[in-house]
XYZ file of C-alpha atoms in Angstrom:
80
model
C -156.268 73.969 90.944
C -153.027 75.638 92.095
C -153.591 77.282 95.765
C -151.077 80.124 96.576
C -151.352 80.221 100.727
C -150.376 83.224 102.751
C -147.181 81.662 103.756
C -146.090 81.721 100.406
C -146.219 77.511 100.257
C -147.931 76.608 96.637
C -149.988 73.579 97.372
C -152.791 71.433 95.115
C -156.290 71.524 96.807
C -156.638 67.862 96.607
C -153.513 67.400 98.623
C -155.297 70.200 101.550
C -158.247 67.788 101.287
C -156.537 64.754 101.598
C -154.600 65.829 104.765
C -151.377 65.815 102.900
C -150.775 69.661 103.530
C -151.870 70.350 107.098
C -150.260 74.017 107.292
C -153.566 75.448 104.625
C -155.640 78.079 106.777
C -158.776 76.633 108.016
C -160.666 79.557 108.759
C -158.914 81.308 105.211
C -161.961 82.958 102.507
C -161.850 81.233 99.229
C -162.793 82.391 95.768
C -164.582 80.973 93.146
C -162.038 81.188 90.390
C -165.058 81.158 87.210
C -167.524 83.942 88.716
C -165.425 85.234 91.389
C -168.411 84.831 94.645
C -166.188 84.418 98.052
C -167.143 81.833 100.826
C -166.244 83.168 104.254
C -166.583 80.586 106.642
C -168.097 82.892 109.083
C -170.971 83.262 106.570
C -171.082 79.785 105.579
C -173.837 78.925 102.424
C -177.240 78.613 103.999
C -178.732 78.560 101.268
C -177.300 75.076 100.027
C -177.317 73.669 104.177
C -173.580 74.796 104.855
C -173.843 76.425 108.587
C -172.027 79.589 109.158
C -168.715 78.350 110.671
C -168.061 76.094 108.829
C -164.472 76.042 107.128
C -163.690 75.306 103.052
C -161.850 72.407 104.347
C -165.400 70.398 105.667
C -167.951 71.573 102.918
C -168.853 68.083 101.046
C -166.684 67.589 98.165
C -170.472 68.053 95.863
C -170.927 70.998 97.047
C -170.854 74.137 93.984
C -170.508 77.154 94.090
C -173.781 78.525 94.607
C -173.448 81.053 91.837
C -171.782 79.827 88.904
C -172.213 75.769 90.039
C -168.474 74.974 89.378
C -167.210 72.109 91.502
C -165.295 73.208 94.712
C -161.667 72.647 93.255
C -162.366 75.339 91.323
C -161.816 77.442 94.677
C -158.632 79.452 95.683
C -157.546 80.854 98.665
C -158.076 84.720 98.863
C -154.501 86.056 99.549
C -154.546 89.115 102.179
């Protein structure tokens, strides 16, 4: 999965998750790129025990997306 940031820097998702791209936006909405459902960390996912607050970047790599139930690479940042 190819994330476009709002710097303009293209960067993979596994290298954000890795800590090899420290410059991604923490607090940034990300979109489900099958069904199109949003997480905003201010909203978090309740429903599947993700507390509001919590940024993309700590949700368990098993977590899916509570909607369709792809995997979380298959999340990209929402450009403003």
């Amino acid at each position: 999965v190819i994330i476009t940031l709002k710097d303009g820097v293209v960067t993979n998702w596994k290298e954000i998750s890795q800590g090899k791209n420290l410059d991604a936006e923490w607090s940034s909405l990300f979109e489900c790129s099958v069904c199109h459902w949003v997480y905003d960390p201010q909203v978090g996912d309740p429903d599947n025990g993700i507390a509001p607050g919590t940024p993309f970047e700590e949700i368990p790599e098993d977590w899916t997306c509570p909607l369709c139930g792809v995997s979380k690479e298959d999340s990209d940042v929402v450009e403003e």
